[in-house]
């Protein structure tokens, strides 16, 4: 598999993770939110999307924090990540 094909597959996985993250946040499934955010953080960092990686790391911290409303915080952060993934997808030319 060449590098561009690998990148497209990885980016597709990132898009799917972001969608699953948003769905998990809407269902208040904080374990799934944590899992998906971790997956996004690692992949985004690997492919140079530092802002996306940082947002995912911040989401993990918010879920793990002693917050009065972690479900609301995670839902808002998940929506922000999903919007950022969408913007990157629209702005970036795939290899």
PDB file of N, CA and C in Angstrom:
ATOM      1  N   UNK A   1       0.852  -1.171   0.000  1.00  0.00           N
ATOM      2  CA  UNK A   1       0.000   0.000   0.000  1.00  0.00           C
ATOM      3  C   UNK A   1       0.900   1.237   0.000  1.00  0.00           C
ATOM      4  N   UNK A   2       0.616   2.176  -0.910  1.00  0.00           N
ATOM      5  CA  UNK A   2       1.440   3.375  -0.959  1.00  0.00           C
ATOM      6  C   UNK A   2       1.014   4.370   0.124  1.00  0.00           C
ATOM      7  N   UNK A   3       1.862   5.389   0.317  1.00  0.00           N
ATOM      8  CA  UNK A   3       1.653   6.339   1.412  1.00  0.00           C
ATOM      9  C   UNK A   3       0.344   7.110   1.276  1.00  0.00           C
ATOM     10  N   UNK A   4      -0.031   7.491   0.070  1.00  0.00           N
ATOM     11  CA  UNK A   4      -1.267   8.270  -0.095  1.00  0.00           C
ATOM     12  C   UNK A   4      -2.495   7.419   0.204  1.00  0.00           C
ATOM     13  N   UNK A   5      -2.459   6.154  -0.178  1.00  0.00           N
ATOM     14  CA  UNK A   5      -3.575   5.255   0.132  1.00  0.00           C
ATOM     15  C   UNK A   5      -3.679   5.048   1.630  1.00  0.00           C
ATOM     16  N   UNK A   6      -2.530   4.869   2.280  1.00  0.00           N
ATOM     17  CA  UNK A   6      -2.518   4.706   3.735  1.00  0.00           C
ATOM     18  C   UNK A   6      -3.100   5.941   4.419  1.00  0.00           C
ATOM     19  N   UNK A   7      -2.721   7.136   3.914  1.00  0.00           N
ATOM     20  CA  UNK A   7      -3.214   8.374   4.507  1.00  0.00           C
ATOM     21  C   UNK A   7      -4.729   8.492   4.346  1.00  0.00           C
ATOM     22  N   UNK A   8      -5.239   8.174   3.180  1.00  0.00           N
ATOM     23  CA  UNK A   8      -6.686   8.268   2.933  1.00  0.00           C
ATOM     24  C   UNK A   8      -7.437   7.318   3.870  1.00  0.00           C
ATOM     25  N   UNK A   9      -6.921   6.113   4.037  1.00  0.00           N
ATOM     26  CA  UNK A   9      -7.564   5.153   4.946  1.00  0.00           C
ATOM     27  C   UNK A   9      -7.525   5.687   6.378  1.00  0.00           C
ATOM     28  N   UNK A  10      -6.382   6.221   6.795  1.00  0.00           N
ATOM     29  CA  UNK A  10      -6.259   6.770   8.153  1.00  0.00           C
ATOM     30  C   UNK A  10      -7.211   7.951   8.347  1.00  0.00           C
ATOM     31  N   UNK A  11      -7.310   8.827   7.346  1.00  0.00           N
ATOM     32  CA  UNK A  11      -8.205   9.982   7.465  1.00  0.00           C
ATOM     33  C   UNK A  11      -9.666   9.528   7.511  1.00  0.00           C
ATOM     34  N   UNK A  12     -10.003   8.528   6.721  1.00  0.00           N
ATOM     35  CA  UNK A  12     -11.359   7.976   6.760  1.00  0.00           C
ATOM     36  C   UNK A  12     -11.670   7.434   8.148  1.00  0.00           C
ATOM     37  N   UNK A  13     -10.704   6.742   8.742  1.00  0.00           N
ATOM     38  CA  UNK A  13     -10.887   6.254  10.116  1.00  0.00           C
ATOM     39  C   UNK A  13     -11.080   7.406  11.094  1.00  0.00           C
ATOM     40  N   UNK A  14     -10.353   8.501  10.874  1.00  0.00           N
ATOM     41  CA  UNK A  14     -10.511   9.677  11.731  1.00  0.00           C
ATOM     42  C   UNK A  14     -11.922  10.260  11.604  1.00  0.00           C
ATOM     43  N   UNK A  15     -12.415  10.329  10.392  1.00  0.00           N
ATOM     44  CA  UNK A  15     -13.775  10.843  10.175  1.00  0.00           C
ATOM     45  C   UNK A  15     -14.786   9.942  10.885  1.00  0.00           C
ATOM     46  N   UNK A  16     -14.618   8.635  10.747  1.00  0.00           N
ATOM     47  CA  UNK A  16     -15.531   7.703  11.411  1.00  0.00           C
ATOM     48  C   UNK A  16     -15.438   7.814  12.926  1.00  0.00           C
ATOM     49  N   UNK A  17     -14.215   7.971  13.454  1.00  0.00           N
ATOM     50  CA  UNK A  17     -14.052   8.154  14.903  1.00  0.00           C
ATOM     51  C   UNK A  17     -14.736   9.435  15.382  1.00  0.00           C
ATOM     52  N   UNK A  18     -14.609  10.503  14.611  1.00  0.00           N
ATOM     53  CA  UNK A  18     -15.234  11.770  14.998  1.00  0.00           C
ATOM     54  C   UNK A  18     -16.759  11.644  15.018  1.00  0.00           C
ATOM     55  N   UNK A  19     -17.304  10.948  14.046  1.00  0.00           N
ATOM     56  CA  UNK A  19     -18.755  10.722  14.017  1.00  0.00           C
ATOM     57  C   UNK A  19     -19.199   9.854  15.190  1.00  0.00           C
ATOM     58  N   UNK A  20     -18.427   8.793  15.469  1.00  0.00           N
ATOM     59  CA  UNK A  20     -18.753   7.922  16.600  1.00  0.00           C
ATOM     60  C   UNK A  20     -18.599   8.663  17.925  1.00  0.00           C
ATOM     61  N   UNK A  21     -17.610   9.538  18.003  1.00  0.00           N
ATOM     62  CA  UNK A  21     -17.417  10.358  19.199  1.00  0.00           C
ATOM     63  C   UNK A  21     -18.634  11.249  19.438  1.00  0.00           C
ATOM     64  N   UNK A  22     -19.098  11.894  18.395  1.00  0.00           N
ATOM     65  CA  UNK A  22     -20.264  12.767  18.518  1.00  0.00           C
ATOM     66  C   UNK A  22     -21.488  11.969  18.958  1.00  0.00           C
ATOM     67  N   UNK A  23     -21.682  10.805  18.375  1.00  0.00           N
ATOM     68  CA  UNK A  23     -22.821   9.960  18.750  1.00  0.00           C
ATOM     69  C   UNK A  23     -22.713   9.512  20.211  1.00  0.00           C
ATOM     70  N   UNK A  24     -21.521   9.111  20.635  1.00  0.00           N
ATOM     71  CA  UNK A  24     -21.324   8.684  22.021  1.00  0.00           C
ATOM     72  C   UNK A  24     -21.594   9.825  22.997  1.00  0.00           C
ATOM     73  N   UNK A  25     -21.165  11.027  22.629  1.00  0.00           N
ATOM     74  CA  UNK A  25     -21.408  12.185  23.500  1.00  0.00           C
ATOM     75  C   UNK A  25     -22.902  12.469  23.613  1.00  0.00           C
ATOM     76  N   UNK A  26     -23.624  12.327  22.518  1.00  0.00           N
ATOM     77  CA  UNK A  26     -25.073  12.544  22.548  1.00  0.00           C
ATOM     78  C   UNK A  26     -25.786  11.507  23.413  1.00  0.00           C
ATOM     79  N   UNK A  27     -25.202  10.310  23.489  1.00  0.00           N
ATOM     80  CA  UNK A  27     -25.791   9.237  24.301  1.00  0.00           C
ATOM     81  C   UNK A  27     -25.238   9.223  25.727  1.00  0.00           C
ATOM     82  N   UNK A  28     -24.348  10.177  26.026  1.00  0.00           N
ATOM     83  CA  UNK A  28     -23.726  10.283  27.359  1.00  0.00           C
ATOM     84  C   UNK A  28     -22.901   9.047  27.712  1.00  0.00           C
ATOM     85  N   UNK A  29     -22.307   8.419  26.708  1.00  0.00           N
ATOM     86  CA  UNK A  29     -21.452   7.248  26.911  1.00  0.00           C
ATOM     87  C   UNK A  29     -20.011   7.741  27.059  1.00  0.00           C
ATOM     88  N   UNK A  30     -19.644   8.098  28.284  1.00  0.00           N
ATOM     89  CA  UNK A  30     -18.355   8.731  28.518  1.00  0.00           C
ATOM     90  C   UNK A  30     -17.175   7.790  28.286  1.00  0.00           C
ATOM     91  N   UNK A  31     -17.363   6.502  28.488  1.00  0.00           N
ATOM     92  CA  UNK A  31     -16.280   5.556  28.192  1.00  0.00           C
ATOM     93  C   UNK A  31     -15.975   5.538  26.697  1.00  0.00           C
ATOM     94  N   UNK A  32     -17.021   5.537  25.883  1.00  0.00           N
ATOM     95  CA  UNK A  32     -16.832   5.558  24.427  1.00  0.00           C
ATOM     96  C   UNK A  32     -16.272   6.907  23.976  1.00  0.00           C
ATOM     97  N   UNK A  33     -16.712   7.985  24.603  1.00  0.00           N
ATOM     98  CA  UNK A  33     -16.171   9.314  24.301  1.00  0.00           C
ATOM     99  C   UNK A  33     -14.668   9.312  24.560  1.00  0.00           C
ATOM    100  N   UNK A  34     -14.264   8.807  25.697  1.00  0.00           N
ATOM    101  CA  UNK A  34     -12.851   8.746  26.059  1.00  0.00           C
ATOM    102  C   UNK A  34     -12.063   7.903  25.038  1.00  0.00           C
ATOM    103  N   UNK A  35     -12.596   6.740  24.689  1.00  0.00           N
ATOM    104  CA  UNK A  35     -11.935   5.848  23.736  1.00  0.00           C
ATOM    105  C   UNK A  35     -11.767   6.524  22.378  1.00  0.00           C
ATOM    106  N   UNK A  36     -12.840   7.106  21.856  1.00  0.00           N
ATOM    107  CA  UNK A  36     -12.778   7.748  20.530  1.00  0.00           C
ATOM    108  C   UNK A  36     -11.875   8.974  20.539  1.00  0.00           C
ATOM    109  N   UNK A  37     -11.925   9.748  21.613  1.00  0.00           N
ATOM    110  CA  UNK A  37     -11.064  10.931  21.709  1.00  0.00           C
ATOM    111  C   UNK A  37      -9.589  10.522  21.722  1.00  0.00           C
ATOM    112  N   UNK A  38      -9.268   9.446  22.412  1.00  0.00           N
ATOM    113  CA  UNK A  38      -7.891   8.947  22.442  1.00  0.00           C
ATOM    114  C   UNK A  38      -7.450   8.519  21.043  1.00  0.00           C
ATOM    115  N   UNK A  39      -8.299   7.808  20.342  1.00  0.00           N
ATOM    116  CA  UNK A  39      -7.993   7.370  18.985  1.00  0.00           C
ATOM    117  C   UNK A  39      -7.755   8.571  18.067  1.00  0.00           C
ATOM    118  N   UNK A  40      -8.606   9.573  18.183  1.00  0.00           N
ATOM    119  CA  UNK A  40      -8.464  10.781  17.362  1.00  0.00           C
ATOM    120  C   UNK A  40      -7.173  11.506  17.703  1.00  0.00           C
ATOM    121  N   UNK A  41      -6.870  11.642  18.986  1.00  0.00           N
ATOM    122  CA  UNK A  41      -5.664  12.363  19.409  1.00  0.00           C
ATOM    123  C   UNK A  41      -4.404  11.719  18.822  1.00  0.00           C
ATOM    124  N   UNK A  42      -4.328  10.408  18.882  1.00  0.00           N
ATOM    125  CA  UNK A  42      -3.142   9.694  18.392  1.00  0.00           C
ATOM    126  C   UNK A  42      -3.014   9.824  16.879  1.00  0.00           C
ATOM    127  N   UNK A  43      -4.091   9.568  16.170  1.00  0.00           N
ATOM    128  CA  UNK A  43      -4.023   9.629  14.701  1.00  0.00           C
ATOM    129  C   UNK A  43      -3.788  11.047  14.194  1.00  0.00           C
ATOM    130  N   UNK A  44      -4.461  11.999  14.803  1.00  0.00           N
ATOM    131  CA  UNK A  44      -4.290  13.391  14.380  1.00  0.00           C
ATOM    132  C   UNK A  44      -2.848  13.840  14.589  1.00  0.00           C
ATOM    133  N   UNK A  45      -2.268  13.467  15.698  1.00  0.00           N
ATOM    134  CA  UNK A  45      -0.870  13.827  15.973  1.00  0.00           C
ATOM    135  C   UNK A  45       0.055  13.181  14.938  1.00  0.00           C
ATOM    136  N   UNK A  46      -0.209  11.927  14.641  1.00  0.00           N
ATOM    137  CA  UNK A  46       0.629  11.199  13.682  1.00  0.00           C
ATOM    138  C   UNK A  46       0.641  11.872  12.309  1.00  0.00           C
ATOM    139  N   UNK A  47      -0.488  12.426  11.909  1.00  0.00           N
ATOM    140  CA  UNK A  47      -0.596  13.022  10.577  1.00  0.00           C
ATOM    141  C   UNK A  47      -0.470  14.543  10.582  1.00  0.00           C
ATOM    142  N   UNK A  48      -0.025  15.099  11.706  1.00  0.00           N
ATOM    143  CA  UNK A  48       0.291  16.523  11.747  1.00  0.00           C
ATOM    144  C   UNK A  48      -0.875  17.460  11.976  1.00  0.00           C
ATOM    145  N   UNK A  49      -1.995  16.942  12.437  1.00  0.00           N
ATOM    146  CA  UNK A  49      -3.142  17.797  12.736  1.00  0.00           C
ATOM    147  C   UNK A  49      -3.138  18.106  14.229  1.00  0.00           C
ATOM    148  N   UNK A  50      -2.202  18.984  14.599  1.00  0.00           N
ATOM    149  CA  UNK A  50      -1.968  19.260  16.019  1.00  0.00           C
ATOM    150  C   UNK A  50      -3.172  19.876  16.723  1.00  0.00           C
ATOM    151  N   UNK A  51      -3.881  20.761  16.042  1.00  0.00           N
ATOM    152  CA  UNK A  51      -5.054  21.391  16.660  1.00  0.00           C
ATOM    153  C   UNK A  51      -6.116  20.340  16.973  1.00  0.00           C
ATOM    154  N   UNK A  52      -6.331  19.433  16.054  1.00  0.00           N
ATOM    155  CA  UNK A  52      -7.307  18.369  16.261  1.00  0.00           C
ATOM    156  C   UNK A  52      -6.864  17.447  17.398  1.00  0.00           C
ATOM    157  N   UNK A  53      -5.600  17.103  17.417  1.00  0.00           N
ATOM    158  CA  UNK A  53      -5.069  16.260  18.487  1.00  0.00           C
ATOM    159  C   UNK A  53      -5.252  16.941  19.838  1.00  0.00           C
ATOM    160  N   UNK A  54      -4.947  18.217  19.903  1.00  0.00           N
ATOM    161  CA  UNK A  54      -5.072  18.960  21.159  1.00  0.00           C
ATOM    162  C   UNK A  54      -6.530  19.022  21.632  1.00  0.00           C
ATOM    163  N   UNK A  55      -7.457  19.236  20.720  1.00  0.00           N
ATOM    164  CA  UNK A  55      -8.879  19.261  21.099  1.00  0.00           C
ATOM    165  C   UNK A  55      -9.312  17.909  21.667  1.00  0.00           C
ATOM    166  N   UNK A  56      -8.835  16.832  21.080  1.00  0.00           N
ATOM    167  CA  UNK A  56      -9.182  15.505  21.578  1.00  0.00           C
ATOM    168  C   UNK A  56      -8.584  15.267  22.963  1.00  0.00           C
ATOM    169  N   UNK A  57      -7.348  15.697  23.171  1.00  0.00           N
ATOM    170  CA  UNK A  57      -6.708  15.563  24.489  1.00  0.00           C
ATOM    171  C   UNK A  57      -7.469  16.379  25.527  1.00  0.00           C
ATOM    172  N   UNK A  58      -7.875  17.578  25.163  1.00  0.00           N
ATOM    173  CA  UNK A  58      -8.651  18.419  26.084  1.00  0.00           C
ATOM    174  C   UNK A  58      -9.988  17.763  26.427  1.00  0.00           C
ATOM    175  N   UNK A  59     -10.588  17.099  25.452  1.00  0.00           N
ATOM    176  CA  UNK A  59     -11.850  16.409  25.710  1.00  0.00           C
ATOM    177  C   UNK A  59     -11.647  15.284  26.720  1.00  0.00           C
ATOM    178  N   UNK A  60     -10.585  14.527  26.564  1.00  0.00           N
ATOM    179  CA  UNK A  60     -10.295  13.451  27.529  1.00  0.00           C
ATOM    180  C   UNK A  60     -10.159  14.037  28.925  1.00  0.00           C
ATOM    181  N   UNK A  61      -9.457  15.138  29.040  1.00  0.00           N
ATOM    182  CA  UNK A  61      -9.274  15.785  30.342  1.00  0.00           C
ATOM    183  C   UNK A  61     -10.605  16.259  30.918  1.00  0.00           C
ATOM    184  N   UNK A  62     -11.478  16.767  30.080  1.00  0.00           N
ATOM    185  CA  UNK A  62     -12.788  17.235  30.556  1.00  0.00           C
ATOM    186  C   UNK A  62     -13.645  16.082  31.044  1.00  0.00           C
ATOM    187  N   UNK A  63     -13.586  14.964  30.335  1.00  0.00           N
ATOM    188  CA  UNK A  63     -14.368  13.790  30.744  1.00  0.00           C
ATOM    189  C   UNK A  63     -13.847  13.254  32.075  1.00  0.00           C
ATOM    190  N   UNK A  64     -12.535  13.275  32.233  1.00  0.00           N
ATOM    191  CA  UNK A  64     -11.924  12.739  33.449  1.00  0.00           C
ATOM    192  C   UNK A  64     -11.960  13.721  34.623  1.00  0.00           C
ATOM    193  N   UNK A  65     -12.254  14.980  34.358  1.00  0.00           N
ATOM    194  CA  UNK A  65     -12.284  15.995  35.421  1.00  0.00           C
ATOM    195  C   UNK A  65     -13.516  15.817  36.299  1.00  0.00           C
ATOM    196  N   UNK A  66     -13.421  16.361  37.461  1.00  0.00           N
ATOM    197  CA  UNK A  66     -14.554  16.326  38.387  1.00  0.00           C
ATOM    198  C   UNK A  66     -15.486  17.487  38.018  1.00  0.00           C
ATOM    199  N   UNK A  67     -16.193  17.302  36.943  1.00  0.00           N
ATOM    200  CA  UNK A  67     -17.057  18.328  36.365  1.00  0.00           C
ATOM    201  C   UNK A  67     -18.499  18.080  36.791  1.00  0.00           C
ATOM    202  N   UNK A  68     -19.235  19.153  37.009  1.00  0.00           N
ATOM    203  CA  UNK A  68     -20.645  19.016  37.389  1.00  0.00           C
ATOM    204  C   UNK A  68     -21.496  18.463  36.251  1.00  0.00           C
ATOM    205  N   UNK A  69     -21.091  18.732  35.021  1.00  0.00           N
ATOM    206  CA  UNK A  69     -21.870  18.298  33.865  1.00  0.00           C
ATOM    207  C   UNK A  69     -20.942  17.744  32.780  1.00  0.00           C
ATOM    208  N   UNK A  70     -20.295  16.593  33.027  1.00  0.00           N
ATOM    209  CA  UNK A  70     -19.362  16.077  32.014  1.00  0.00           C
ATOM    210  C   UNK A  70     -20.036  15.716  30.703  1.00  0.00           C
ATOM    211  N   UNK A  71     -21.321  15.339  30.759  1.00  0.00           N
ATOM    212  CA  UNK A  71     -22.023  14.989  29.530  1.00  0.00           C
ATOM    213  C   UNK A  71     -22.160  16.194  28.611  1.00  0.00           C
ATOM    214  N   UNK A  72     -22.517  17.337  29.203  1.00  0.00           N
ATOM    215  CA  UNK A  72     -22.667  18.559  28.409  1.00  0.00           C
ATOM    216  C   UNK A  72     -21.316  19.010  27.869  1.00  0.00           C
ATOM    217  N   UNK A  73     -20.295  18.982  28.703  1.00  0.00           N
ATOM    218  CA  UNK A  73     -18.960  19.382  28.276  1.00  0.00           C
ATOM    219  C   UNK A  73     -18.461  18.487  27.153  1.00  0.00           C
ATOM    220  N   UNK A  74     -18.688  17.185  27.281  1.00  0.00           N
ATOM    221  CA  UNK A  74     -18.207  16.275  26.241  1.00  0.00           C
ATOM    222  C   UNK A  74     -19.005  16.442  24.955  1.00  0.00           C
ATOM    223  N   UNK A  75     -20.289  16.715  25.068  1.00  0.00           N
ATOM    224  CA  UNK A  75     -21.102  16.918  23.869  1.00  0.00           C
ATOM    225  C   UNK A  75     -20.629  18.152  23.098  1.00  0.00           C
ATOM    226  N   UNK A  76     -20.390  19.230  23.804  1.00  0.00           N
ATOM    227  CA  UNK A  76     -19.924  20.453  23.149  1.00  0.00           C
ATOM    228  C   UNK A  76     -18.550  20.263  22.520  1.00  0.00           C
ATOM    229  N   UNK A  77     -17.645  19.596  23.239  1.00  0.00           N
ATOM    230  CA  UNK A  77     -16.301  19.354  22.712  1.00  0.00           C
ATOM    231  C   UNK A  77     -16.344  18.407  21.511  1.00  0.00           C
ATOM    232  N   UNK A  78     -17.196  17.392  21.576  1.00  0.00           N
ATOM    233  CA  UNK A  78     -17.323  16.445  20.461  1.00  0.00           C
ATOM    234  C   UNK A  78     -17.843  17.155  19.212  1.00  0.00           C
ATOM    235  N   UNK A  79     -18.802  18.043  19.387  1.00  0.00           N
ATOM    236  CA  UNK A  79     -19.319  18.802  18.250  1.00  0.00           C
ATOM    237  C   UNK A  79     -18.225  19.678  17.651  1.00  0.00           C
ATOM    238  N   UNK A  80     -17.395  20.250  18.500  1.00  0.00           N
ATOM    239  CA  UNK A  80     -16.298  21.088  18.037  1.00  0.00           C
ATOM    240  C   UNK A  80     -15.285  20.259  17.240  1.00  0.00           C
ATOM    241  N   UNK A  81     -14.989  19.061  17.715  1.00  0.00           N
ATOM    242  CA  UNK A  81     -14.070  18.167  17.002  1.00  0.00           C
ATOM    243  C   UNK A  81     -14.660  17.764  15.658  1.00  0.00           C
ATOM    244  N   UNK A  82     -15.924  17.441  15.635  1.00  0.00           N
ATOM    245  CA  UNK A  82     -16.581  17.048  14.388  1.00  0.00           C
ATOM    246  C   UNK A  82     -16.549  18.193  13.375  1.00  0.00           C
ATOM    247  N   UNK A  83     -16.790  19.417  13.830  1.00  0.00           N
ATOM    248  CA  UNK A  83     -16.724  20.580  12.931  1.00  0.00           C
ATOM    249  C   UNK A  83     -15.302  20.789  12.398  1.00  0.00           C
ATOM    250  N   UNK A  84     -14.306  20.594  13.270  1.00  0.00           N
ATOM    251  CA  UNK A  84     -12.920  20.764  12.838  1.00  0.00           C
ATOM    252  C   UNK A  84     -12.546  19.695  11.813  1.00  0.00           C
ATOM    253  N   UNK A  85     -12.933  18.457  12.026  1.00  0.00           N
ATOM    254  CA  UNK A  85     -12.671  17.388  11.054  1.00  0.00           C
ATOM    255  C   UNK A  85     -13.330  17.737   9.717  1.00  0.00           C
ATOM    256  N   UNK A  86     -14.557  18.222   9.776  1.00  0.00           N
ATOM    257  CA  UNK A  86     -15.260  18.607   8.550  1.00  0.00           C
ATOM    258  C   UNK A  86     -14.513  19.733   7.835  1.00  0.00           C
ATOM    259  N   UNK A  87     -14.055  20.730   8.587  1.00  0.00           N
ATOM    260  CA  UNK A  87     -13.335  21.848   7.972  1.00  0.00           C
ATOM    261  C   UNK A  87     -12.029  21.369   7.335  1.00  0.00           C
ATOM    262  N   UNK A  88     -11.282  20.520   8.043  1.00  0.00           N
ATOM    263  CA  UNK A  88     -10.028  20.001   7.493  1.00  0.00           C
ATOM    264  C   UNK A  88     -10.306  19.212   6.218  1.00  0.00           C
ATOM    265  N   UNK A  89     -11.361  18.411   6.242  1.00  0.00           N
ATOM    266  CA  UNK A  89     -11.713  17.603   5.068  1.00  0.00           C
ATOM    267  C   UNK A  89     -12.014  18.494   3.870  1.00  0.00           C
ATOM    268  N   UNK A  90     -12.752  19.567   4.100  1.00  0.00           N
ATOM    269  CA  UNK A  90     -13.100  20.469   3.003  1.00  0.00           C
ATOM    270  C   UNK A  90     -11.892  21.258   2.496  1.00  0.00           C
ATOM    271  N   UNK A  91     -11.011  21.666   3.433  1.00  0.00           N
ATOM    272  CA  UNK A  91      -9.889  22.537   3.071  1.00  0.00           C
ATOM    273  C   UNK A  91      -8.689  21.806   2.490  1.00  0.00           C
ATOM    274  N   UNK A  92      -8.557  20.536   2.808  1.00  0.00           N
ATOM    275  CA  UNK A  92      -7.348  19.800   2.417  1.00  0.00           C
ATOM    276  C   UNK A  92      -7.594  19.012   1.135  1.00  0.00           C
ATOM    277  N   UNK A  93      -6.627  19.082   0.258  1.00  0.00           N
ATOM    278  CA  UNK A  93      -6.669  18.247  -0.937  1.00  0.00           C
ATOM    279  C   UNK A  93      -6.080  16.905  -0.555  1.00  0.00           C
ATOM    280  N   UNK A  94      -6.810  15.854  -0.802  1.00  0.00           N
ATOM    281  CA  UNK A  94      -6.320  14.521  -0.483  1.00  0.00           C
ATOM    282  C   UNK A  94      -5.186  14.157  -1.430  1.00  0.00           C
ATOM    283  N   UNK A  95      -4.191  13.418  -0.916  1.00  0.00           N
ATOM    284  CA  UNK A  95      -3.055  13.039  -1.765  1.00  0.00           C
ATOM    285  C   UNK A  95      -3.494  12.147  -2.911  1.00  0.00           C
TER     286      UNK A  95
END
